[in-house]
Short mmCIF file of C-alpha atoms in Angstrom, two decimals:
data_model
loop_
_atom_site.label_atom_id
_atom_site.label_comp_id
_atom_site.label_asym_id
_atom_site.label_seq_id
_atom_site.Cartn_x
_atom_site.Cartn_y
_atom_site.Cartn_z
CA MET A 18 -1.02 10.24 -86.83
CA THR A 19 -3.67 11.76 -84.54
CA SER A 20 -4.56 8.79 -82.33
CA VAL A 21 -3.11 8.93 -78.83
CA ARG A 22 -3.24 5.13 -78.71
CA ALA A 23 -1.18 4.85 -81.89
CA LYS A 24 1.32 7.42 -80.66
CA ALA A 25 1.70 5.64 -77.34
CA ALA A 26 2.08 2.23 -78.98
CA LEU A 27 4.64 3.54 -81.48
CA GLY A 28 6.58 5.38 -78.77
CA ALA A 29 6.69 2.33 -76.49
CA THR A 30 7.73 0.10 -79.38
CA LEU A 31 10.55 2.43 -80.40
CA VAL A 32 11.82 2.72 -76.82
CA VAL A 33 11.74 -1.05 -76.30
CA ALA A 34 13.37 -1.61 -79.70
CA ALA A 35 16.23 0.75 -78.86
CA ALA A 36 16.69 -0.90 -75.45
CA LEU A 37 16.64 -4.43 -76.89
CA ILE A 38 19.05 -3.58 -79.69
CA ALA A 39 21.49 -2.01 -77.23
CA ALA A 40 21.12 -4.95 -74.84
CA GLY A 41 21.51 -7.44 -77.71
CA LEU A 42 24.69 -5.80 -78.96
CA ALA A 43 26.07 -5.81 -75.42
CA VAL A 44 25.24 -9.51 -74.98
CA VAL A 45 26.83 -10.44 -78.32
CA LEU A 46 29.98 -8.44 -77.61
CA VAL A 47 30.34 -9.84 -74.08
CA LEU A 48 29.70 -13.38 -75.29
CA ARG A 49 32.25 -13.02 -78.08
CA ALA A 50 34.82 -11.54 -75.70
CA ASN A 51 34.32 -14.34 -73.16
CA LEU A 52 34.52 -17.13 -75.74
CA THR A 53 37.54 -15.53 -77.40
CA GLY A 54 39.18 -15.21 -73.98
CA GLN A 55 38.55 -18.88 -73.25
CA ALA A 56 40.00 -19.85 -76.63
CA GLY A 57 43.05 -17.69 -75.96
CA LEU A 58 43.54 -19.35 -72.56
CA GLN A 59 43.37 -22.82 -74.13
CA ALA A 60 45.84 -21.75 -76.83
CA GLU A 61 48.20 -20.40 -74.18
CA VAL A 62 48.06 -23.69 -72.24
CA ALA A 63 48.86 -25.66 -75.39
CA ALA A 64 51.72 -23.32 -76.33
CA ARG A 65 53.21 -23.43 -72.84
CA GLU A 66 53.13 -27.24 -72.80
CA VAL A 67 55.21 -27.32 -75.98
CA ALA A 68 57.50 -24.52 -74.76
CA THR A 69 58.11 -26.44 -71.54
CA GLN A 70 59.26 -29.46 -73.54
CA ILE A 71 61.66 -27.31 -75.52
CA ASP A 72 63.03 -25.69 -72.35
CA ARG A 73 63.73 -29.17 -71.00
CA GLY A 74 65.90 -29.93 -74.04
CA VAL A 75 63.52 -32.26 -75.94
CA ALA A 76 64.57 -32.44 -79.58
CA TYR A 77 62.19 -30.87 -82.06
CA TYR A 78 61.44 -34.10 -83.85
CA ARG A 79 60.55 -35.74 -80.53
CA LEU A 80 58.15 -33.05 -79.34
CA ASP A 81 54.73 -34.27 -78.23
CA LEU A 82 52.51 -31.96 -80.27
CA PRO A 83 48.68 -31.90 -80.05
CA ASP A 84 46.49 -33.03 -82.90
CA GLY A 85 46.49 -30.49 -85.72
CA GLU A 86 42.72 -30.24 -85.94
CA ASP A 87 42.32 -29.59 -82.22
CA SER A 88 45.26 -27.22 -81.83
CA PRO A 89 47.62 -26.48 -84.72
CA VAL A 90 51.18 -25.84 -83.45
CA ARG A 91 54.31 -24.51 -85.06
CA VAL A 92 57.75 -23.82 -83.63
CA ILE A 93 59.59 -21.04 -85.46
CA ASP A 94 63.12 -19.72 -84.90
CA GLU A 95 64.14 -16.10 -85.02
CA ASP A 96 64.81 -16.33 -88.78
CA GLY A 97 61.28 -17.51 -89.45
CA ARG A 98 62.14 -21.12 -90.19
CA VAL A 99 59.65 -23.79 -89.10
CA LEU A 100 61.48 -26.14 -86.71
CA ALA A 101 58.47 -28.28 -85.81
CA ALA A 102 54.75 -28.43 -86.71
CA GLY A 103 51.74 -30.40 -85.65
CA GLU A 104 50.36 -33.23 -87.71
CA ASP A 105 48.62 -32.15 -90.95
CA VAL A 106 49.36 -28.46 -90.23
CA GLN A 107 50.08 -27.14 -93.71
CA ALA A 108 49.96 -23.35 -93.27
CA MET A 109 49.51 -20.75 -90.58
CA SER A 110 48.76 -17.03 -90.98
CA LEU A 111 48.45 -14.57 -88.14
CA THR A 112 46.97 -11.11 -88.16
CA PRO A 113 49.42 -8.19 -88.25
CA SER A 114 51.21 -7.37 -85.03
CA GLY A 115 48.84 -4.40 -84.58
CA GLY A 116 46.19 -6.92 -83.58
CA ASP A 117 48.35 -8.26 -80.77
CA ASP A 118 46.32 -7.99 -77.57
CA GLY A 119 48.62 -9.61 -75.07
CA GLY A 120 52.12 -9.26 -73.77
CA ASP A 121 54.61 -6.44 -74.00
CA GLY A 122 57.65 -8.29 -75.30
CA ASP A 123 58.40 -10.10 -72.02
CA ASP A 124 59.37 -13.74 -72.56
CA ASP A 125 56.97 -14.88 -69.84
CA GLU A 126 53.96 -13.05 -71.27
CA PRO A 127 52.10 -14.77 -74.16
CA ARG A 128 50.94 -12.80 -77.13
CA LEU A 129 47.42 -13.52 -78.35
CA ARG A 130 46.29 -12.97 -81.92
CA ASN A 131 43.65 -14.18 -84.30
CA GLY A 132 44.58 -15.84 -87.54
CA THR A 133 43.93 -18.74 -89.90
CA ALA A 134 45.46 -22.16 -90.27
CA THR A 135 45.18 -24.83 -92.93
CA VAL A 136 44.95 -28.31 -91.48
CA ASP A 137 44.54 -31.32 -93.74
CA GLY A 138 43.49 -29.02 -96.56
CA LYS A 139 40.84 -27.17 -94.52
CA THR A 140 41.30 -23.51 -93.59
CA ALA A 141 39.61 -22.10 -90.50
CA GLU A 142 39.95 -19.22 -88.02
CA TYR A 143 41.89 -19.75 -84.81
CA ARG A 144 42.94 -17.93 -81.70
CA PHE A 145 46.74 -18.18 -81.43
CA ALA A 146 49.03 -17.82 -78.46
CA ALA A 147 52.76 -17.13 -79.00
CA VAL A 148 55.14 -18.25 -76.22
CA ARG A 149 58.95 -17.97 -76.28
CA ALA A 150 61.22 -20.90 -75.34
CA THR A 151 64.98 -21.68 -75.31
CA ASP A 152 66.21 -24.98 -76.70
CA SER A 153 69.19 -27.01 -75.61
CA ALA A 154 71.46 -25.09 -78.01
CA GLY A 155 70.54 -21.78 -76.36
CA GLU A 156 68.54 -20.59 -79.36
CA THR A 157 65.31 -18.68 -78.67
CA VAL A 158 62.31 -19.94 -80.56
CA THR A 159 58.58 -19.05 -80.59
CA VAL A 160 55.83 -21.60 -80.14
CA TYR A 161 52.54 -20.78 -81.86
CA ALA A 162 49.52 -22.79 -80.73
CA GLY A 163 45.99 -22.18 -81.85
CA VAL A 164 42.46 -23.06 -80.77
CA PRO A 165 39.64 -23.02 -83.32
CA LEU A 166 37.07 -20.18 -83.06
CA THR A 167 34.31 -22.30 -84.55
CA THR A 168 32.56 -22.72 -81.21
CA GLU A 169 32.69 -18.97 -80.57
CA GLN A 170 31.34 -18.18 -84.04
CA ARG A 171 28.59 -20.77 -83.73
CA ALA A 172 27.48 -19.50 -80.29
CA VAL A 173 27.52 -15.85 -81.36
CA GLY A 174 25.63 -16.71 -84.53
CA THR A 175 23.00 -18.65 -82.60
CA VAL A 176 22.44 -15.77 -80.19
CA ARG A 177 22.32 -13.27 -83.04
CA ASP A 178 19.81 -15.32 -85.01
CA ALA A 179 17.64 -15.80 -81.93
CA MET A 180 17.61 -12.06 -81.35
CA LEU A 181 16.78 -11.29 -84.98
CA ILE A 182 13.85 -13.70 -84.81
CA GLY A 183 12.64 -12.80 -81.32
CA LEU A 184 13.03 -9.03 -81.55
CA PRO A 185 10.21 -8.42 -84.10
CA VAL A 186 7.92 -10.79 -82.20
CA LEU A 187 8.64 -9.07 -78.90
CA LEU A 188 8.16 -5.63 -80.43
CA LEU A 189 4.83 -6.76 -81.90
CA VAL A 190 3.72 -7.97 -78.47
CA VAL A 191 4.83 -4.70 -76.84
CA GLY A 192 3.00 -2.63 -79.46
CA CYS A 193 -0.22 -4.64 -79.14
CA VAL A 194 -0.18 -4.63 -75.33
CA THR A 195 0.50 -0.89 -75.24
CA TRP A 196 -2.32 -0.30 -77.74
CA LEU A 197 -4.79 -2.35 -75.68
CA VAL A 198 -3.76 -0.85 -72.33
CA THR A 199 -3.88 2.69 -73.70
CA ARG A 200 -7.23 2.01 -75.33
CA ARG A 201 -8.64 0.78 -72.04
CA ALA A 202 -7.16 3.72 -70.13
CA LEU A 203 -8.51 6.29 -72.61
CA ARG A 204 -11.97 4.76 -72.98
CA PRO A 205 -13.42 7.06 -70.28
CA VAL A 206 -11.89 10.05 -72.08
CA GLU A 207 -13.85 9.15 -75.19
CA GLY A 208 -16.99 8.92 -73.04
CA ILE A 209 -16.27 12.37 -71.63
CA ARG A 210 -15.68 13.78 -75.12
CA ALA A 211 -18.89 12.23 -76.50
CA GLU A 212 -20.96 13.57 -73.59
CA MET A 213 -19.42 17.02 -73.92
CA ALA A 214 -20.26 17.00 -77.63
CA ALA A 215 -23.85 16.00 -76.80
CA ILE A 216 -24.07 18.75 -74.18
CA THR A 217 -22.78 21.29 -76.69
CA ALA A 218 -25.26 20.15 -79.32
CA SER A 219 -28.24 20.07 -76.95
CA GLU A 220 -27.22 23.15 -74.90
CA ASP A 221 -28.47 21.24 -71.85
CA LEU A 222 -26.06 22.25 -69.09
CA SER A 223 -27.81 20.05 -66.53
CA ARG A 224 -26.18 16.96 -68.04
CA ARG A 225 -22.91 15.65 -66.64
CA VAL A 226 -20.08 13.57 -68.04
CA PRO A 227 -19.58 10.03 -66.71
CA GLU A 228 -17.09 9.70 -63.86
CA PRO A 229 -15.03 6.46 -63.84
CA ASP A 230 -14.58 4.56 -60.59
CA SER A 231 -10.80 4.80 -60.81
CA ARG A 232 -8.79 7.35 -58.85
CA ASP A 233 -6.49 8.34 -61.68
CA GLU A 234 -6.07 11.51 -63.75
CA VAL A 235 -9.03 10.64 -65.99
CA ALA A 236 -11.37 10.44 -62.98
CA ARG A 237 -10.09 13.79 -61.72
CA LEU A 238 -10.60 15.24 -65.20
CA ALA A 239 -14.21 14.02 -65.21
CA ARG A 240 -14.87 15.48 -61.76
CA THR A 241 -13.32 18.80 -62.72
CA THR A 242 -15.35 18.84 -65.94
CA ASN A 243 -18.57 18.25 -63.99
CA GLU A 244 -17.64 20.98 -61.53
CA THR A 245 -17.04 23.32 -64.47
CA LEU A 246 -20.39 22.36 -66.00
CA ALA A 247 -22.11 22.98 -62.66
CA ALA A 248 -20.50 26.41 -62.35
CA LEU A 249 -21.40 27.20 -65.95
CA GLU A 250 -24.99 26.07 -65.40
CA ALA A 251 -25.25 28.24 -62.29
CA SER A 252 -23.74 31.19 -64.16
CA VAL A 253 -26.13 30.81 -67.10
CA GLU A 254 -29.09 30.41 -64.76
CA ARG A 255 -28.00 33.49 -62.82
CA GLN A 256 -27.65 35.39 -66.07
CA ARG A 257 -31.12 34.31 -67.18
CA ARG A 258 -32.64 35.42 -63.88
CA PHE A 259 -30.73 38.67 -64.16
CA VAL A 260 -32.11 39.35 -67.65
CA ALA A 261 -35.64 38.43 -66.57
CA ASP A 262 -35.48 40.57 -63.42
CA ALA A 263 -33.88 43.46 -65.30
CA SER A 264 -36.62 43.30 -67.92
CA HIS A 265 -39.25 43.33 -65.19
CA GLU A 266 -37.64 46.22 -63.32
CA LEU A 267 -37.25 48.26 -66.49
CA ARG A 268 -40.77 47.57 -67.65
CA SER A 269 -42.43 49.27 -64.66
CA PRO A 270 -40.80 52.74 -64.82
CA ILE A 271 -40.97 52.77 -68.61
CA ALA A 272 -44.69 51.91 -68.53
CA SER A 273 -45.32 54.50 -65.83
CA LEU A 274 -43.39 57.18 -67.70
CA ARG A 275 -45.21 56.37 -70.94
CA THR A 276 -48.58 56.53 -69.22
CA GLN A 277 -47.80 59.93 -67.73
CA LEU A 278 -46.60 61.27 -71.06
CA GLU A 279 -49.67 59.94 -72.89
CA VAL A 280 -51.97 61.52 -70.27
CA GLY A 281 -50.01 64.75 -70.50
CA ALA A 282 -50.29 64.75 -74.27
CA ALA A 283 -54.07 64.31 -74.11
CA HIS A 284 -54.61 66.49 -71.04
CA PRO A 285 -51.68 68.87 -70.46
CA ASP A 286 -53.19 70.13 -67.25
CA LEU A 287 -53.01 66.63 -65.75
CA LEU A 288 -49.28 66.06 -66.55
CA ASP A 289 -47.39 65.01 -63.41
CA VAL A 290 -44.01 66.52 -64.17
CA PRO A 291 -42.40 65.68 -60.79
CA GLY A 292 -43.56 62.07 -61.14
CA ALA A 293 -42.19 61.84 -64.66
CA VAL A 294 -38.87 63.28 -63.54
CA ALA A 295 -38.75 60.82 -60.61
CA ASP A 296 -39.44 57.87 -62.92
CA THR A 297 -36.80 59.13 -65.35
CA VAL A 298 -34.22 59.48 -62.56
CA ARG A 299 -35.05 56.02 -61.26
CA LEU A 300 -34.80 54.61 -64.77
CA GLN A 301 -31.43 56.31 -65.21
CA GLN A 302 -30.13 54.93 -61.92
CA LEU A 303 -31.37 51.45 -62.75
CA ALA A 304 -29.70 51.58 -66.17
CA ALA A 305 -26.44 52.70 -64.54
CA ASP A 306 -26.63 49.84 -62.01
CA LEU A 307 -27.32 47.30 -64.74
CA LEU A 308 -24.43 48.63 -66.81
CA LEU A 309 -22.06 48.39 -63.85
CA LEU A 310 -23.18 44.84 -63.09
CA ALA A 311 -22.68 43.90 -66.74
CA ARG A 312 -19.12 45.26 -66.62
CA LEU A 313 -18.41 43.39 -63.40
CA ASP A 314 -19.78 40.15 -64.83
CA ALA A 315 -17.62 40.65 -67.91
CA GLY A 316 -14.56 40.56 -65.66
CA GLU A 317 -13.76 44.26 -65.57
CA ARG A 318 -10.95 44.80 -63.09
CA PRO A 319 -10.80 47.89 -60.89
CA GLY A 320 -8.19 50.55 -61.47
CA ARG A 321 -4.88 50.56 -59.61
CA ALA A 322 -5.06 54.11 -58.24
CA ARG A 323 -3.85 54.71 -54.70
CA PHE A 324 -5.93 56.99 -52.48
CA ASP A 325 -6.72 57.78 -48.85
CA ALA A 326 -9.81 55.84 -47.69
CA VAL A 327 -10.47 58.24 -44.78
CA ALA A 328 -10.53 61.23 -47.12
CA MET A 329 -12.89 59.35 -49.46
CA VAL A 330 -15.32 58.74 -46.57
CA HIS A 331 -15.33 62.40 -45.52
CA GLU A 332 -15.82 63.58 -49.12
CA GLU A 333 -18.64 61.14 -49.83
CA VAL A 334 -20.53 62.07 -46.64
CA ALA A 335 -20.03 65.78 -47.34
CA ARG A 336 -21.18 65.40 -50.94
CA ARG A 337 -24.46 63.85 -49.87
CA GLY A 338 -25.00 66.67 -47.37
CA ALA A 339 -28.57 67.87 -46.93
CA ALA A 340 -29.91 65.31 -49.41
CA ASP A 341 -29.79 62.64 -46.69
CA ARG A 342 -32.86 62.14 -44.53
CA LEU A 343 -30.71 61.84 -41.39
CA PRO A 344 -27.29 63.31 -40.62
CA VAL A 345 -24.39 60.86 -40.84
CA ASP A 346 -22.06 60.62 -37.87
CA VAL A 347 -18.47 59.91 -38.99
CA ASN A 348 -16.15 58.31 -36.43
CA VAL A 349 -12.51 57.80 -37.45
CA THR A 350 -10.31 55.90 -35.00
CA VAL A 351 -7.20 56.28 -37.16
CA ALA A 352 -4.59 58.83 -36.06
CA ALA A 353 -5.02 62.18 -37.78
CA ASP A 354 -1.50 62.13 -39.21
CA GLU A 355 -1.77 58.52 -40.44
CA ALA A 356 -2.80 57.96 -44.05
CA VAL A 357 -4.81 54.83 -44.74
CA ASP A 358 -4.27 54.15 -48.42
CA VAL A 359 -6.04 51.54 -50.50
CA VAL A 360 -5.50 50.57 -54.14
CA GLY A 361 -8.36 50.30 -56.60
CA SER A 362 -11.12 52.33 -58.19
CA ARG A 363 -12.00 55.32 -56.05
CA GLY A 364 -15.27 55.79 -57.92
CA GLN A 365 -16.40 52.19 -57.41
CA LEU A 366 -15.53 52.17 -53.70
CA ALA A 367 -17.31 55.50 -53.25
CA ARG A 368 -20.28 53.88 -54.96
CA VAL A 369 -20.15 51.04 -52.41
CA LEU A 370 -20.14 53.51 -49.51
CA GLY A 371 -22.99 55.44 -51.13
CA ASN A 372 -25.07 52.28 -51.54
CA LEU A 373 -24.51 51.35 -47.91
CA LEU A 374 -25.51 54.85 -46.77
CA ASP A 375 -28.61 54.76 -49.00
CA ASN A 376 -29.61 51.46 -47.42
CA ALA A 377 -29.02 52.83 -43.92
CA GLN A 378 -30.96 56.04 -44.65
CA ARG A 379 -33.86 53.97 -45.94
CA HIS A 380 -34.19 51.89 -42.76
CA ALA A 381 -32.80 54.04 -39.93
CA ARG A 382 -35.14 55.58 -37.36
CA SER A 383 -32.96 58.41 -36.10
CA GLU A 384 -29.27 57.60 -36.49
CA VAL A 385 -26.78 56.63 -39.21
CA SER A 386 -23.04 56.31 -38.51
CA VAL A 387 -19.87 55.52 -40.39
CA THR A 388 -16.82 54.22 -38.52
CA VAL A 389 -13.34 53.90 -40.03
CA ARG A 390 -10.76 51.80 -38.20
CA ARG A 391 -7.70 49.69 -38.84
CA GLU A 392 -7.47 46.00 -38.06
CA GLY A 393 -3.96 44.67 -38.03
CA ALA A 394 -1.26 46.14 -40.21
CA ASP A 395 -2.84 45.47 -43.58
CA GLU A 396 -6.63 45.90 -43.32
CA ILE A 397 -9.06 48.78 -42.99
CA VAL A 398 -12.71 48.45 -41.98
CA LEU A 399 -15.50 50.82 -43.09
CA ALA A 400 -18.56 50.13 -40.91
CA VAL A 401 -22.00 51.63 -41.68
CA ALA A 402 -24.62 51.24 -38.91
CA ASP A 403 -28.21 52.31 -38.41
CA ASP A 404 -30.82 51.99 -35.66
CA GLY A 405 -33.52 50.50 -37.85
CA PRO A 406 -35.19 47.09 -37.59
CA GLY A 407 -32.01 45.30 -38.72
CA VAL A 408 -31.68 42.29 -41.00
CA PRO A 409 -32.98 38.90 -39.83
CA GLU A 410 -30.12 36.42 -39.47
CA ALA A 411 -31.72 34.04 -41.99
CA GLU A 412 -31.77 36.79 -44.61
CA ARG A 413 -28.25 38.18 -44.12
CA GLU A 414 -26.80 36.42 -47.16
CA ARG A 415 -29.87 36.62 -49.37
CA ILE A 416 -29.95 40.42 -49.31
CA PHE A 417 -26.71 40.44 -51.34
CA GLU A 418 -28.41 38.62 -54.21
CA ARG A 419 -29.56 40.68 -57.16
CA PHE A 420 -33.09 42.07 -57.25
CA VAL A 421 -33.78 40.84 -53.72
CA ARG A 422 -35.91 43.13 -51.54
CA LEU A 423 -37.12 42.09 -48.12
CA ASP A 424 -40.78 42.55 -47.24
CA ALA A 425 -40.10 45.81 -45.42
CA ALA A 426 -38.56 47.26 -48.55
CA ARG A 427 -40.90 46.00 -51.24
CA THR A 428 -42.04 49.40 -52.50
CA ARG A 429 -39.87 50.38 -55.43
CA ASP A 430 -39.75 54.04 -54.52
CA ALA A 431 -38.49 53.36 -51.01
CA GLY A 432 -36.68 50.07 -51.51
CA GLY A 433 -34.97 50.50 -54.85
CA ALA A 434 -34.46 47.70 -57.35
CA GLY A 435 -32.51 45.43 -55.00
CA LEU A 436 -29.17 45.95 -56.78
CA GLY A 437 -27.27 48.23 -54.43
CA LEU A 438 -26.00 45.60 -51.99
CA ALA A 439 -25.27 43.12 -54.80
CA ILE A 440 -23.13 45.75 -56.53
CA ALA A 441 -21.43 46.64 -53.25
CA ARG A 442 -20.37 43.03 -52.53
CA ASP A 443 -19.17 42.42 -56.12
CA VAL A 444 -17.04 45.57 -56.02
CA ALA A 445 -15.66 44.61 -52.59
CA HIS A 446 -14.63 41.17 -53.83
CA ARG A 447 -12.93 42.61 -56.90
CA HIS A 448 -10.87 44.84 -54.63
CA GLY A 449 -9.73 41.85 -52.59
CA GLY A 450 -12.07 42.67 -49.71
CA THR A 451 -15.30 41.45 -48.12
CA LEU A 452 -18.70 42.90 -47.25
CA THR A 453 -20.74 41.37 -44.45
CA VAL A 454 -23.81 42.31 -42.40
CA SER A 455 -24.51 41.70 -38.72
CA GLY A 456 -26.47 43.29 -35.91
CA ALA A 457 -25.41 46.74 -34.69
CA PRO A 458 -24.63 47.10 -30.95
CA GLY A 459 -27.53 49.50 -30.47
CA GLY A 460 -29.94 47.59 -32.72
CA GLY A 461 -30.32 47.87 -36.46
CA ALA A 462 -27.97 46.65 -39.17
CA LEU A 463 -24.16 46.86 -39.26
CA PHE A 464 -22.45 46.54 -42.65
CA GLU A 465 -18.65 46.08 -42.55
CA LEU A 466 -16.53 46.64 -45.65
CA ARG A 467 -13.02 45.21 -45.19
CA LEU A 468 -10.32 46.22 -47.64
CA PRO A 469 -6.58 45.47 -47.80
CA THR A 470 -4.39 48.52 -47.32
CA ALA A 471 -1.70 49.52 -49.77
CA SER A 472 1.73 48.23 -48.83
#
């Protein structure tokens, strides 16, 4: 059984059936106990009336005994002889003493038992009460009086039959109502499933599943599904733009390199070796950037190595050395004997710092600086500043998009492919940090890389 509606209907029906059966048994048992108790009380009253007559010294043949059909009575001595009996009472049989549910042998306490009696040739079940009495001769006798259980049996039978008839009908109603309610509740789910199947078949991620007006779990499921589709559409669109931009960026250096090689093959004296090397280096760098972005998009997590961020900054600045257009001023406000450790990939974070320095070197007029400071007990800030034209406030988020180059950096040789800052922010986020840009105090751009320190 694969239908949720069928499972819900069957489950509800079984639960209701179990509850009704338990409740029905309880009702029948309570009803039987109450009716049996009433019959026992009536039998006790009848037995005590006869016992009272005997205690007063009334002779057995003069006892006023009730009608045999209404309440069969017998008076029996200790030897088991019948001293008196009601009219038409022909036989009386009680259950064994183990069924005695009243009294403890005390003369004043009646003993109640079930049994049968034959009155006027008809045998029926009765509830008997046994009461002791003492006659005028001082002999102790036992008075047995019974009340028929026909009323109790008829009432219990009527209730039982009503339950046996009504239970299937009630269970059928419960099953049908549960089926209809569940069907109505799950109808939006089927709409969501059908739309998702259509989206999968058409590969059109701009479509959305219908959202019901209700505020239940199904409506939240639909909203979450649409949010997932929107994120997936944005991701696919970003991936498509990435592939198109990457193809465009790769096409230019490859075409240039091919042209130079073809010219060199036809006219060796015209071969521009430095230009070919520069295009090859640029192509290599672009391929490395694209490969890193692909790994980041695939969810590659940084390593868990622990290293000193201050030492990394000094080593990266020293490694660049004379290759930089302008000298880099390093300002560390952390105490010399205090290690500022971070956890992650040293190579990727060094790449971030290198990209920020490349950007600063490209735009600075005369000064590039790196500042390392702590903020609070669990954060370190690496700030790279230059004295160039800065980044317009409207463009400060767009420059972190892939393949974005502002007008001042449109030339590929000077401005790169527009991937450095995008890579830097992605790496920062994967290390639990942030990368933002603002205006430097002395003019120019100020990039701040914030990273959590190792605990």
